[in-house]
Amino acid sequence: MDLNRVKQILSSSADIDVKYNGVSVWIDHINEDGKTATVHLRGPNKFEERSYAEISQLEEE
């Protein structure tokens, strides 16, 4: 995925399925370096499990 698409997903009100390493994630925000994003796993009680993901490794389903 590229940076512009991540920005579009973040500003969209639609539920867009994004995967990181084959796992569905929510994108929280783009990090200052512009190459990584903070994400967390989809699902109940998953909001505390945040991690950093390379934007190039995010995949839209």
PDB file of C-alpha atoms in Angstrom:
ATOM      1  CA  MET A   1       0.000   0.000   0.000  1.00  0.00           C
ATOM      2  CA  ASP A   2       1.198   3.548  -0.476  1.00  0.00           C
ATOM      3  CA  LEU A   3       1.033   6.578   1.801  1.00  0.00           C
ATOM      4  CA  ASN A   4      -1.753   8.296  -0.152  1.00  0.00           C
ATOM      5  CA  ARG A   5      -4.030   5.257   0.136  1.00  0.00           C
ATOM      6  CA  VAL A   6      -3.433   5.060   3.894  1.00  0.00           C
ATOM      7  CA  LYS A   7      -4.441   8.733   4.154  1.00  0.00           C
ATOM      8  CA  GLN A   8      -7.608   7.998   2.144  1.00  0.00           C
ATOM      9  CA  ILE A   9      -8.492   5.068   4.399  1.00  0.00           C
ATOM     10  CA  LEU A  10      -7.943   7.152   7.533  1.00  0.00           C
ATOM     11  CA  SER A  11     -10.234   9.908   6.260  1.00  0.00           C
ATOM     12  CA  SER A  12     -12.922   7.501   5.003  1.00  0.00           C
ATOM     13  CA  SER A  13     -16.053   6.678   6.965  1.00  0.00           C
ATOM     14  CA  ALA A  14     -16.208   3.262   5.242  1.00  0.00           C
ATOM     15  CA  ASP A  15     -15.092   0.058   6.932  1.00  0.00           C
ATOM     16  CA  ILE A  16     -12.091  -0.864   4.797  1.00  0.00           C
ATOM     17  CA  ASP A  17     -10.430  -4.193   5.550  1.00  0.00           C
ATOM     18  CA  VAL A  18      -6.661  -3.830   5.857  1.00  0.00           C
ATOM     19  CA  LYS A  19      -4.284  -6.662   6.644  1.00  0.00           C
ATOM     20  CA  TYR A  20      -0.788  -6.683   8.067  1.00  0.00           C
ATOM     21  CA  ASN A  21       1.054 -10.012   7.902  1.00  0.00           C
ATOM     22  CA  GLY A  22      -2.250 -11.689   7.040  1.00  0.00           C
ATOM     23  CA  VAL A  23      -4.094 -10.320  10.090  1.00  0.00           C
ATOM     24  CA  SER A  24      -6.920  -7.744   9.946  1.00  0.00           C
ATOM     25  CA  VAL A  25      -5.920  -4.436  11.538  1.00  0.00           C
ATOM     26  CA  TRP A  26      -7.230  -0.928  12.079  1.00  0.00           C
ATOM     27  CA  ILE A  27      -4.890   1.893  11.101  1.00  0.00           C
ATOM     28  CA  ASP A  28      -4.653   4.366  13.992  1.00  0.00           C
ATOM     29  CA  HIS A  29      -2.401   6.952  12.397  1.00  0.00           C
ATOM     30  CA  ILE A  30       0.606   7.554  10.177  1.00  0.00           C
ATOM     31  CA  ASN A  31       3.835   7.992  12.097  1.00  0.00           C
ATOM     32  CA  GLU A  32       6.076  11.031  11.668  1.00  0.00           C
ATOM     33  CA  ASP A  33       8.547   9.176   9.447  1.00  0.00           C
ATOM     34  CA  GLY A  34       5.824   8.767   6.785  1.00  0.00           C
ATOM     35  CA  LYS A  35       6.897   5.153   6.248  1.00  0.00           C
ATOM     36  CA  THR A  36       5.185   3.447   9.167  1.00  0.00           C
ATOM     37  CA  ALA A  37       1.753   3.488  10.738  1.00  0.00           C
ATOM     38  CA  THR A  38       0.467   2.579  14.166  1.00  0.00           C
ATOM     39  CA  VAL A  39      -2.085  -0.232  13.891  1.00  0.00           C
ATOM     40  CA  HIS A  40      -4.076  -2.474  16.222  1.00  0.00           C
ATOM     41  CA  LEU A  41      -5.818  -5.794  15.704  1.00  0.00           C
ATOM     42  CA  ARG A  42      -9.494  -5.780  14.779  1.00  0.00           C
ATOM     43  CA  GLY A  43     -11.939  -7.337  17.198  1.00  0.00           C
ATOM     44  CA  PRO A  44     -13.202  -6.917  20.734  1.00  0.00           C
ATOM     45  CA  ASN A  45     -10.633  -6.036  23.383  1.00  0.00           C
ATOM     46  CA  LYS A  46      -7.859  -5.647  20.821  1.00  0.00           C
ATOM     47  CA  PHE A  47      -7.420  -1.871  21.139  1.00  0.00           C
ATOM     48  CA  GLU A  48      -4.554  -2.180  23.626  1.00  0.00           C
ATOM     49  CA  GLU A  49      -2.406  -4.291  21.295  1.00  0.00           C
ATOM     50  CA  ARG A  50      -0.838  -1.586  19.148  1.00  0.00           C
ATOM     51  CA  SER A  51       2.168  -2.070  16.920  1.00  0.00           C
ATOM     52  CA  TYR A  52       4.065  -0.340  14.159  1.00  0.00           C
ATOM     53  CA  ALA A  53       3.687  -1.518  10.571  1.00  0.00           C
ATOM     54  CA  GLU A  54       5.576  -0.592   7.434  1.00  0.00           C
ATOM     55  CA  ILE A  55       3.037   1.121   5.173  1.00  0.00           C
ATOM     56  CA  SER A  56       4.415  -0.826   2.220  1.00  0.00           C
ATOM     57  CA  GLN A  57       3.454  -4.078   4.003  1.00  0.00           C
ATOM     58  CA  LEU A  58      -0.198  -3.122   4.584  1.00  0.00           C
ATOM     59  CA  GLU A  59      -2.624  -4.781   2.174  1.00  0.00           C
ATOM     60  CA  GLU A  60      -6.160  -3.725   1.337  1.00  0.00           C
ATOM     61  CA  GLU A  61      -8.631  -6.578   0.995  1.00  0.00           C
TER      62      GLU A  61
END
